[in-house]
PDB file of C-alpha atoms in Angstrom:
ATOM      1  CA  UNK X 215       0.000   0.000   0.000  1.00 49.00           C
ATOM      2  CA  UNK X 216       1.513   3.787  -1.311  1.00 52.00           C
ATOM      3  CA  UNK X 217       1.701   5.813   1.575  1.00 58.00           C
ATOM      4  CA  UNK X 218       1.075   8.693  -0.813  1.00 61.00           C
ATOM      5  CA  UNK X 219      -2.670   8.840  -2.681  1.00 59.00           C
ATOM      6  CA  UNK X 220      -3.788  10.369  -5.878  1.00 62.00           C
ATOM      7  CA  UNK X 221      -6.273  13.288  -4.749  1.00 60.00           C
ATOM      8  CA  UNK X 222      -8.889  11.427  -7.113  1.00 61.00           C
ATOM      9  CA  UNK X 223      -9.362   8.888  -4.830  1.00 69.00           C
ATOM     10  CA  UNK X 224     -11.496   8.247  -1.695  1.00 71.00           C
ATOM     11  CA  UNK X 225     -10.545  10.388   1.054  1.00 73.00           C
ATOM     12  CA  UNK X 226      -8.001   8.138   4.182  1.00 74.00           C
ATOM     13  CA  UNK X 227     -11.207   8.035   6.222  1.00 74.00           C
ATOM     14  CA  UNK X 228     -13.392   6.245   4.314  1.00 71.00           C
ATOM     15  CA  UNK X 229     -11.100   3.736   3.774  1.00 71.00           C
ATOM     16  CA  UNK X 230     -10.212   3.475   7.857  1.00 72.00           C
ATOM     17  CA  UNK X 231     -14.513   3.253   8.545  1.00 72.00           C
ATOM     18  CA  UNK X 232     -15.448   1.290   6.084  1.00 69.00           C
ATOM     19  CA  UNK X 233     -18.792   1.416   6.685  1.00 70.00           C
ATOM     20  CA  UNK X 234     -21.338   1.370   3.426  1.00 70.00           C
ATOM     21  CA  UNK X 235     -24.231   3.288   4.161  1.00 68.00           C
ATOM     22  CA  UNK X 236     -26.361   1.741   1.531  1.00 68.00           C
ATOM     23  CA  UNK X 237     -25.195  -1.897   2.369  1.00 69.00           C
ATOM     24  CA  UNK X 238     -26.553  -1.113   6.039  1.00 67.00           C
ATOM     25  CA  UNK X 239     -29.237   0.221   5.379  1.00 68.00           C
ATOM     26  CA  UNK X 240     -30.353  -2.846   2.765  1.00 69.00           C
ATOM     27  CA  UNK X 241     -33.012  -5.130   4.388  1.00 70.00           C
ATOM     28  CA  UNK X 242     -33.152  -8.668   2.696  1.00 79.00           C
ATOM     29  CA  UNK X 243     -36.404 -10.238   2.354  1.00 81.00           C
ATOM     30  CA  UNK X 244     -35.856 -12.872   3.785  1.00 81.00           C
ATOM     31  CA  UNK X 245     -34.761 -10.249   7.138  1.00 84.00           C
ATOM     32  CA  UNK X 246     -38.282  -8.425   6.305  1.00 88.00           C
ATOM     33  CA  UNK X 247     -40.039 -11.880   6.423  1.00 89.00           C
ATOM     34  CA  UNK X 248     -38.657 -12.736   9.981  1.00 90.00           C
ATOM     35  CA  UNK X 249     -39.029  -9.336  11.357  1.00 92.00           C
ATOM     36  CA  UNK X 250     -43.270  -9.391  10.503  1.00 94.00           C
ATOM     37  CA  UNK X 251     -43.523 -12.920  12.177  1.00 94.00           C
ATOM     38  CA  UNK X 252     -41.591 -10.951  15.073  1.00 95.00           C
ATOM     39  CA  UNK X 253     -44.229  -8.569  14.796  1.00 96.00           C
ATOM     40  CA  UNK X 254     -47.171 -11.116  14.320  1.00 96.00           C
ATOM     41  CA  UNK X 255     -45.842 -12.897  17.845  1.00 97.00           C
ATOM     42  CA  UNK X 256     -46.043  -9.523  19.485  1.00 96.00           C
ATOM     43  CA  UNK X 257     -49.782  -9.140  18.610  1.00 96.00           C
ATOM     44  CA  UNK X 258     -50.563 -12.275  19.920  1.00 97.00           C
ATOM     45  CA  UNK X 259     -48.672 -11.960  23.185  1.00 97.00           C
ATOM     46  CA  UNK X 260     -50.844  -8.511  23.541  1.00 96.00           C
ATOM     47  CA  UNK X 261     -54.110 -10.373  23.100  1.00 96.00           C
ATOM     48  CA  UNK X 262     -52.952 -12.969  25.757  1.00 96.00           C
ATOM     49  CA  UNK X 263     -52.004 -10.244  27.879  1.00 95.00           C
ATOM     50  CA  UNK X 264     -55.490  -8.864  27.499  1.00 94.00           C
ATOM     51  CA  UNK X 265     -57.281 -12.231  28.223  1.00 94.00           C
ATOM     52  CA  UNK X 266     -54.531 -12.982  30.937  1.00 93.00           C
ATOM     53  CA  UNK X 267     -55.845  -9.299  32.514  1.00 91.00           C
ATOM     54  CA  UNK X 268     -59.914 -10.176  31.853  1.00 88.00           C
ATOM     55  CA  UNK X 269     -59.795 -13.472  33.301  1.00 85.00           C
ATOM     56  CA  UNK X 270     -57.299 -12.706  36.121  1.00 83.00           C
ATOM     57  CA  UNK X 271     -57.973  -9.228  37.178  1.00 75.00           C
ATOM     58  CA  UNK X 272     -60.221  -8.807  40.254  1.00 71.00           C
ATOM     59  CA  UNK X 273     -63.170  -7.163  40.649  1.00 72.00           C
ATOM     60  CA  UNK X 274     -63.195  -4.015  42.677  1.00 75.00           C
ATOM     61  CA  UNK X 275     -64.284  -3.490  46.582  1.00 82.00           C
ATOM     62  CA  UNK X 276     -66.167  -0.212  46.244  1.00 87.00           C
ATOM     63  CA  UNK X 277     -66.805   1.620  49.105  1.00 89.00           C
ATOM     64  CA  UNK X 278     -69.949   3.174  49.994  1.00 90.00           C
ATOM     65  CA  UNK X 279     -69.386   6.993  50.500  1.00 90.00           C
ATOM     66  CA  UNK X 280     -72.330   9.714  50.942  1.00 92.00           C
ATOM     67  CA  UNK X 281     -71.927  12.084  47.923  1.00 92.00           C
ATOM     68  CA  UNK X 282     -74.543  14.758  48.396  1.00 91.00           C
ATOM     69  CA  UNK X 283     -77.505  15.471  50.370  1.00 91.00           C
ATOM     70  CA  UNK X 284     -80.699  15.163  48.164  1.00 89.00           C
ATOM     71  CA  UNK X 285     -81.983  18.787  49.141  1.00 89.00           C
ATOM     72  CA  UNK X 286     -78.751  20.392  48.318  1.00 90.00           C
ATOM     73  CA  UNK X 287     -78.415  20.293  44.250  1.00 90.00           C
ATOM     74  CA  UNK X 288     -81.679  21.768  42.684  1.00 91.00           C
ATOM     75  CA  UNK X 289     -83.143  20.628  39.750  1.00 90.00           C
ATOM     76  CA  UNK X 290     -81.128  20.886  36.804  1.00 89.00           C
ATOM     77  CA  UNK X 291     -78.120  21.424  39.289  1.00 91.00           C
ATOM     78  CA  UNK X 292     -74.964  19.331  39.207  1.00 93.00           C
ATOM     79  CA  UNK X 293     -72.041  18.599  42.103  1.00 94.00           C
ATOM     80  CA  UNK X 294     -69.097  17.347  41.681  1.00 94.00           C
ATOM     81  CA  UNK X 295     -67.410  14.887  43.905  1.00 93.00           C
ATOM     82  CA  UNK X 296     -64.522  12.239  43.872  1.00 94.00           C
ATOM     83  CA  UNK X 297     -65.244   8.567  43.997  1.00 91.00           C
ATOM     84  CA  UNK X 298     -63.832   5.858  44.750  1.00 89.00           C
ATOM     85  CA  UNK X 299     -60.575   7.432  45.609  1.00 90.00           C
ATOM     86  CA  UNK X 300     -59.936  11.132  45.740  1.00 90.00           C
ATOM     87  CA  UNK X 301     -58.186  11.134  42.266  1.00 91.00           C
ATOM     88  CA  UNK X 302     -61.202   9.641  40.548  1.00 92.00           C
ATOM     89  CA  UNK X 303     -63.374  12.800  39.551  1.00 94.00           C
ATOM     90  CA  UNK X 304     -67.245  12.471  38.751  1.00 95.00           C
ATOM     91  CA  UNK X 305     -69.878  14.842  38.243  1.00 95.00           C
ATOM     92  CA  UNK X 306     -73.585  14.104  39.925  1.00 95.00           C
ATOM     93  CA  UNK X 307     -76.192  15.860  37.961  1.00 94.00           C
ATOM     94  CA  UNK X 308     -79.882  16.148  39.077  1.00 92.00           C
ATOM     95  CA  UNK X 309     -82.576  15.686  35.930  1.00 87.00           C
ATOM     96  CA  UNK X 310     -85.609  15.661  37.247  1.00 87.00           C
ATOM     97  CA  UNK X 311     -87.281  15.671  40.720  1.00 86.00           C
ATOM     98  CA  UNK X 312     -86.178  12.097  41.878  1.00 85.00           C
ATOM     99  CA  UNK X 313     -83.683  11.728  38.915  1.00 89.00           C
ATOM    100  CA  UNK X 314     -80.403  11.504  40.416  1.00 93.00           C
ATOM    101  CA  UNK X 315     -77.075  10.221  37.535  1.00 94.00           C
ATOM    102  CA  UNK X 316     -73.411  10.743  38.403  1.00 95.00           C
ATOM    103  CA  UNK X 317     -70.766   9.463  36.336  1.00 96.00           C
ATOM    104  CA  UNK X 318     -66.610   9.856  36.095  1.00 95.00           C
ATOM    105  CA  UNK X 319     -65.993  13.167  35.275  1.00 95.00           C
ATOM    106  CA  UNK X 320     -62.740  11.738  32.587  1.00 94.00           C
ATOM    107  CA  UNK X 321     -64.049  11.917  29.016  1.00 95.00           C
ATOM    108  CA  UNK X 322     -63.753   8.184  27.259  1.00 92.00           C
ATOM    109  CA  UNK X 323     -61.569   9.720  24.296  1.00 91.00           C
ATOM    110  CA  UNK X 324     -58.421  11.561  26.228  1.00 92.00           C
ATOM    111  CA  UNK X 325     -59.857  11.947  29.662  1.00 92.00           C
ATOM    112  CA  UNK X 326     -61.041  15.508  29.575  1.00 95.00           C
ATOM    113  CA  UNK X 327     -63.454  16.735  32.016  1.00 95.00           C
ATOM    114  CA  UNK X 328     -67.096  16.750  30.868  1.00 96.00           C
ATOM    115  CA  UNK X 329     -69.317  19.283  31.966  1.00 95.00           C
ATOM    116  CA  UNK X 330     -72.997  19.365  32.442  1.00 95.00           C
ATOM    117  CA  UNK X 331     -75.364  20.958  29.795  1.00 93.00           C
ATOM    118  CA  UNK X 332     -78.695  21.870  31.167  1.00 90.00           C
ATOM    119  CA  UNK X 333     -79.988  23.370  27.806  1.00 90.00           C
ATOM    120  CA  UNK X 334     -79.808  19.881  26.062  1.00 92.00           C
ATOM    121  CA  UNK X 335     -79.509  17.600  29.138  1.00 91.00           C
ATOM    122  CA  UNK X 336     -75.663  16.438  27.794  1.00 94.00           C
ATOM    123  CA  UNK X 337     -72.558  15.736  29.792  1.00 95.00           C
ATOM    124  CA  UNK X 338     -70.176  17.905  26.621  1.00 96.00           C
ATOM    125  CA  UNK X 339     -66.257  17.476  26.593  1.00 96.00           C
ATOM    126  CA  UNK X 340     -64.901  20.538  25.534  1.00 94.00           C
ATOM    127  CA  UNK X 341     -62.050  19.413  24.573  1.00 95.00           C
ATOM    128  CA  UNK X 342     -62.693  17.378  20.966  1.00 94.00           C
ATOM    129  CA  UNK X 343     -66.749  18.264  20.972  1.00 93.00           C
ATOM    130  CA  UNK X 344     -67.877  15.018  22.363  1.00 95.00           C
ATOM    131  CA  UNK X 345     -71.542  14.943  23.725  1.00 96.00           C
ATOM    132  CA  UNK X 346     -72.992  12.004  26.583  1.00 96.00           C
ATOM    133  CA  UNK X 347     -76.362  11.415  27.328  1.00 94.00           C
ATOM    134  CA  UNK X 348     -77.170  12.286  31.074  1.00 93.00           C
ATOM    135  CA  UNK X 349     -79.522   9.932  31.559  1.00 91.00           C
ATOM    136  CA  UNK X 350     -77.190   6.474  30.825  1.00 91.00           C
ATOM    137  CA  UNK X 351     -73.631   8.265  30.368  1.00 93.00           C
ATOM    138  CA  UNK X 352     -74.004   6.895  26.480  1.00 93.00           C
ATOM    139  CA  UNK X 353     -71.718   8.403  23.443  1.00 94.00           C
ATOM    140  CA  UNK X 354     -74.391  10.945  21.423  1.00 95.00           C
ATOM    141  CA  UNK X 355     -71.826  12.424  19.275  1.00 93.00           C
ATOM    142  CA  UNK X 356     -67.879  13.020  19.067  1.00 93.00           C
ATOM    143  CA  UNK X 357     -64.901  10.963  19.625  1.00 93.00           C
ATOM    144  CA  UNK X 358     -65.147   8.941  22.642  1.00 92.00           C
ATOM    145  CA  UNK X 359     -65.255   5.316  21.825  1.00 88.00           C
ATOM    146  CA  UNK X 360     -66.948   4.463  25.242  1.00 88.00           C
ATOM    147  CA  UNK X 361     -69.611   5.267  27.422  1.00 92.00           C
ATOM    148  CA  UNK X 362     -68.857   7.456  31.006  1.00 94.00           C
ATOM    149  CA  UNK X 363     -68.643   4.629  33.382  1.00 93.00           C
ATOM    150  CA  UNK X 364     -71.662   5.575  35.565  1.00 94.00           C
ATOM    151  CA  UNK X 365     -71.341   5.821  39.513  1.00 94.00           C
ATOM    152  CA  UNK X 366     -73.752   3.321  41.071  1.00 94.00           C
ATOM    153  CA  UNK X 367     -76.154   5.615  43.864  1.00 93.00           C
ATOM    154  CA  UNK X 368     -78.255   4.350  46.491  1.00 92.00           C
ATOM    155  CA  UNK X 369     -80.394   6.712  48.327  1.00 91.00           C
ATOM    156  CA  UNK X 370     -80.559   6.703  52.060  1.00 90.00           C
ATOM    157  CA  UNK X 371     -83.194   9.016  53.226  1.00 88.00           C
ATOM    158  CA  UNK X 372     -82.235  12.316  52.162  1.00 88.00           C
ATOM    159  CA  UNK X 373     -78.508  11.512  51.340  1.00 92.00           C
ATOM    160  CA  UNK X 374     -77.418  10.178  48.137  1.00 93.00           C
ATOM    161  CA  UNK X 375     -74.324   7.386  48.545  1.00 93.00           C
ATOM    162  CA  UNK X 376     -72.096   6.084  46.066  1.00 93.00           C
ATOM    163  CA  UNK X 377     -72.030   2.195  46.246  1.00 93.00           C
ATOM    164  CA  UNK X 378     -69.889   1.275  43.003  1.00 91.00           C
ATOM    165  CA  UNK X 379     -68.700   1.888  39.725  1.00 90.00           C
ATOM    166  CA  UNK X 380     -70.218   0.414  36.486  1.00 88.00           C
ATOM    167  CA  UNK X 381     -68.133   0.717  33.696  1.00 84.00           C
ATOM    168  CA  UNK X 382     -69.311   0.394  30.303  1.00 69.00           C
TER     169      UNK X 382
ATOM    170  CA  UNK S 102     -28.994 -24.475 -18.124  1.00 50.00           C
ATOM    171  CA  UNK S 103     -28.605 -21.042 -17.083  1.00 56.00           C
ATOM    172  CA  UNK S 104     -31.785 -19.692 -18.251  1.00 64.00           C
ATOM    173  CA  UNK S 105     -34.000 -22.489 -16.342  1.00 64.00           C
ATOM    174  CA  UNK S 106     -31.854 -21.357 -12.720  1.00 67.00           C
ATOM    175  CA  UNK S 107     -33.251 -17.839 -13.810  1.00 73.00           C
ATOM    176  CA  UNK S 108     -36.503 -19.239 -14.440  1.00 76.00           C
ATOM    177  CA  UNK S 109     -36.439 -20.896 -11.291  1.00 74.00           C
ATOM    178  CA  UNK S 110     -35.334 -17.945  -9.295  1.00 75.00           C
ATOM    179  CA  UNK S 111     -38.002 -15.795 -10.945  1.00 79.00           C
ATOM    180  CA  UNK S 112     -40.575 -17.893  -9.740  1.00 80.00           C
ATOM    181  CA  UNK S 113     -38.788 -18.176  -6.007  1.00 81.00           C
ATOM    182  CA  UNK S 114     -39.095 -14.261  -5.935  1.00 82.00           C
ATOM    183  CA  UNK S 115     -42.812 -14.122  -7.203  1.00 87.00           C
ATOM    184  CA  UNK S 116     -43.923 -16.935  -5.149  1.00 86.00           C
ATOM    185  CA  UNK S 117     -41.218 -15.418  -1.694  1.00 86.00           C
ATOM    186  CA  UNK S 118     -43.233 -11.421  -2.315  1.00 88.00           C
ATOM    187  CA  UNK S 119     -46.706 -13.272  -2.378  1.00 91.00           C
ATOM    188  CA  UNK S 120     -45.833 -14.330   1.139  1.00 91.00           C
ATOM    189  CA  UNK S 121     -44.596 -11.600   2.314  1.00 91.00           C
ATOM    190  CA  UNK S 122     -47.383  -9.647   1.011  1.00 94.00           C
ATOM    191  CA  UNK S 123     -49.956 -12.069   2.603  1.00 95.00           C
ATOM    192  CA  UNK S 124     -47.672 -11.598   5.957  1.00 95.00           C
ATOM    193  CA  UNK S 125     -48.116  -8.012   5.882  1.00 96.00           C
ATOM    194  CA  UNK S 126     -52.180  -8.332   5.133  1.00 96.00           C
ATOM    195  CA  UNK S 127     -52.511 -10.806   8.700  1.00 97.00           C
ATOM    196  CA  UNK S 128     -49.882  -8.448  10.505  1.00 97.00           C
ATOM    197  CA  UNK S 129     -52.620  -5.709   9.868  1.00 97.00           C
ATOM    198  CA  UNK S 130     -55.900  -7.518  10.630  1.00 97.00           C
ATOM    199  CA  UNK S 131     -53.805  -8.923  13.844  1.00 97.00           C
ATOM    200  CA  UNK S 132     -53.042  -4.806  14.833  1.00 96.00           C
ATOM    201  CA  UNK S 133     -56.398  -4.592  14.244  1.00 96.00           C
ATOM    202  CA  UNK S 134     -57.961  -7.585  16.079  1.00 96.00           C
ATOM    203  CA  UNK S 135     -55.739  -6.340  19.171  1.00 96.00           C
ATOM    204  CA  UNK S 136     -56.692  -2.227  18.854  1.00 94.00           C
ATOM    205  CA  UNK S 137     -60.394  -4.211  19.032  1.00 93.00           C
ATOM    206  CA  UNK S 138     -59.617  -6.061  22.025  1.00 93.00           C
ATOM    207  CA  UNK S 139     -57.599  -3.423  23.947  1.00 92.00           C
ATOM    208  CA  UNK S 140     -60.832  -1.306  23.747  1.00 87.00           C
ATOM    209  CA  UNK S 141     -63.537  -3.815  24.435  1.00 88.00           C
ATOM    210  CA  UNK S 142     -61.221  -4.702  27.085  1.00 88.00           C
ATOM    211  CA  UNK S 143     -61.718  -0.885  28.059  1.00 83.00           C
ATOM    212  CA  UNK S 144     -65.054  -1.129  27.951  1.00 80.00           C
ATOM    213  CA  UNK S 145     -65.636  -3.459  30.385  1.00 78.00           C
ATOM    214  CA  UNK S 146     -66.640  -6.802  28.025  1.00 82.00           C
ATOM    215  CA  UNK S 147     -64.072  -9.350  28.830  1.00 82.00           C
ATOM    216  CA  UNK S 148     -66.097 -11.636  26.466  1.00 86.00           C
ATOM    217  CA  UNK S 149     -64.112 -10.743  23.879  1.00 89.00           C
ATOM    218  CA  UNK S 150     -60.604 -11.233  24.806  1.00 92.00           C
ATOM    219  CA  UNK S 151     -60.722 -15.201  24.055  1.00 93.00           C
ATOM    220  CA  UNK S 152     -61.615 -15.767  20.914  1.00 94.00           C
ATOM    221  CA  UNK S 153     -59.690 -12.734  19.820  1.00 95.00           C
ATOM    222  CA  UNK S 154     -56.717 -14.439  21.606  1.00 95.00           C
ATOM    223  CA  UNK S 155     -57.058 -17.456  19.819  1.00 96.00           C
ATOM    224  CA  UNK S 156     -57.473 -15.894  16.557  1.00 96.00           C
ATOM    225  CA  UNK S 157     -54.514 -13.772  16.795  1.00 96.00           C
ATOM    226  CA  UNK S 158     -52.491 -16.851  17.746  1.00 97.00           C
ATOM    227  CA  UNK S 159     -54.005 -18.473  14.294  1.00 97.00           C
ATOM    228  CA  UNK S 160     -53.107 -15.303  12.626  1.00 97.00           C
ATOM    229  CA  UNK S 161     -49.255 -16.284  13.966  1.00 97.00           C
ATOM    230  CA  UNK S 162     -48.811 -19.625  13.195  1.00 97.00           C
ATOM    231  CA  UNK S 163     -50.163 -18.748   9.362  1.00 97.00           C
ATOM    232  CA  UNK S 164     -47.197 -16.121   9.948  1.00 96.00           C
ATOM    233  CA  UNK S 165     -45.080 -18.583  10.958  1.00 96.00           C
ATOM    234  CA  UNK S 166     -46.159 -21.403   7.793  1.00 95.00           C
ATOM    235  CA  UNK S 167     -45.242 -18.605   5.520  1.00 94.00           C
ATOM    236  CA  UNK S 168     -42.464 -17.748   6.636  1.00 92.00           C
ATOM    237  CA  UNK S 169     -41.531 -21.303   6.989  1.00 93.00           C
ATOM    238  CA  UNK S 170     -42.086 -22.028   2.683  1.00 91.00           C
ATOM    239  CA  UNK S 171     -40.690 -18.516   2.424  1.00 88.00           C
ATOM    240  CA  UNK S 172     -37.734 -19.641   3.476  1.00 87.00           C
ATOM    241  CA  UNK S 173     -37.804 -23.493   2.120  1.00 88.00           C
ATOM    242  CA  UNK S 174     -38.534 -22.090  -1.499  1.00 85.00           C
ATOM    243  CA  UNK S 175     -35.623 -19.465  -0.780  1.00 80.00           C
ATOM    244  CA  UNK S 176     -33.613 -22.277  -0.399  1.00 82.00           C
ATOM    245  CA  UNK S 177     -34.593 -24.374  -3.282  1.00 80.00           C
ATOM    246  CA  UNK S 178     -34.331 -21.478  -5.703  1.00 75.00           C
ATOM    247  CA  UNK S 179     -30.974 -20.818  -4.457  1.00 72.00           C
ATOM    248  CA  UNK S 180     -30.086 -24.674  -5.043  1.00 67.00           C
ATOM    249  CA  UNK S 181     -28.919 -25.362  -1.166  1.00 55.00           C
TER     250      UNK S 181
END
């Protein structure tokens, strides 16, 4: 090997990395093949993770926990409250004389908070326009792919309690 | 001599990027059968989650058998 080079060849470094960009970068079918299959395994380990978590996963002690007194939210009125824990948000909104709903507060698409329409009797997210019936906590319009998971109420005289959490 | 190795090899390719394509077309209905899951999972309906399970895991092995004569016909075309 000359220790001197000709200027018209490749520069000293790309000799001492000799590292082909294009021959990196190439992906063999045969490489494109395995890596789907790769792929195809990882789907199916996510649906057994899924059933794993439906079949496995227990179902939740909720405690009972007085929300409102009956005589305090007026027709049309709303209160908000947190249930079961003090992170979970929901909104209790009073329809009609003896019609009591509360759901979670956290909008089904990207957990917004909803907010109570009295006009149209509609939990709205303001964030991507997405309307909930306030009577079952059902999608109407919008985004969300679920229903609000609706607060389970029991009332106790003139106190309304939260007894659980039925989701979907 | 020559041209029927070409011939052969032709047909490898053809026959190796119609499994590959089919690969692709159960990758995607397995992302989809998944996405599915994940949100009836979500919503509370753990009905779902078995026989999506066990249709995903169809989906792979059919993954795996092509890949499988992918790589047998590979092999013959290449005369190993």
């Amino acid at each position: 090997m000359s220790l001197l080079r000709s200027p018209s060849e490749e520069p000293l470094w790309k000799d001492e990395f000799s590292v082909f960009t294009s021959d990196e970068r190439y992906v063999t079918r045969r490489q494109f093949t395995k890596f789907l299959t790769l792929a195809s395994l990882g789907m199916f380990v996510g649906n057994l993770w899924i059933l794993a978590r439906s079949y496995f996963a227990k179902s939740p002690a909720f405690p009972s926990s007085v929300i409102a007194d009956v005589n305090e939210i007026p027709v049309g009125g709303v209160k908000l409250f947190s249930y079961p824990t003090p992170a979970d948000r929901c909104i209790l909104v009073r329809t009609s004389e003896d019609g009591f709903n509360a759901f979670s507060q956290k909008c089904t698409h990207l957990s917004c908070a909803v907010y109570y329409e009295r006009e149209t009797n509609q939990l709205a997210c303001p964030c991507h326009h997405g309307y909930f019936s306030a009577k079952d906590g059902s999608v109407l319009q919008g985004p969300p792919p679920r229903p609000l998971p609706r607060i389970l109420l029991e009332r106790q005289g003139q106190e309304l309690v939260a007894i659980g959490v039925k989701v979907g | 001599m020559a041209n029927s190795d070409s011939s052969k090899q032709k047909k490898g390719l053809v026959a190796i990027d119609g499994a590959m394509a089919l690969i692709v077309l159960l990758v995607v209905v397995q992302i989809w059968l998944l996405s599915a899951a994940l949100e009836s999972f979500l919503a509370g309906h753990a009905e779902t989650a078995l026989p999506a399970a066990i249709f995903s895991g169809l989906l792979f092995l059919s993954c795996v058998a092509l890949t499988l004569f992918a790589s047998g016909i590979d092999r013959d075309s290449r005369g190993q």
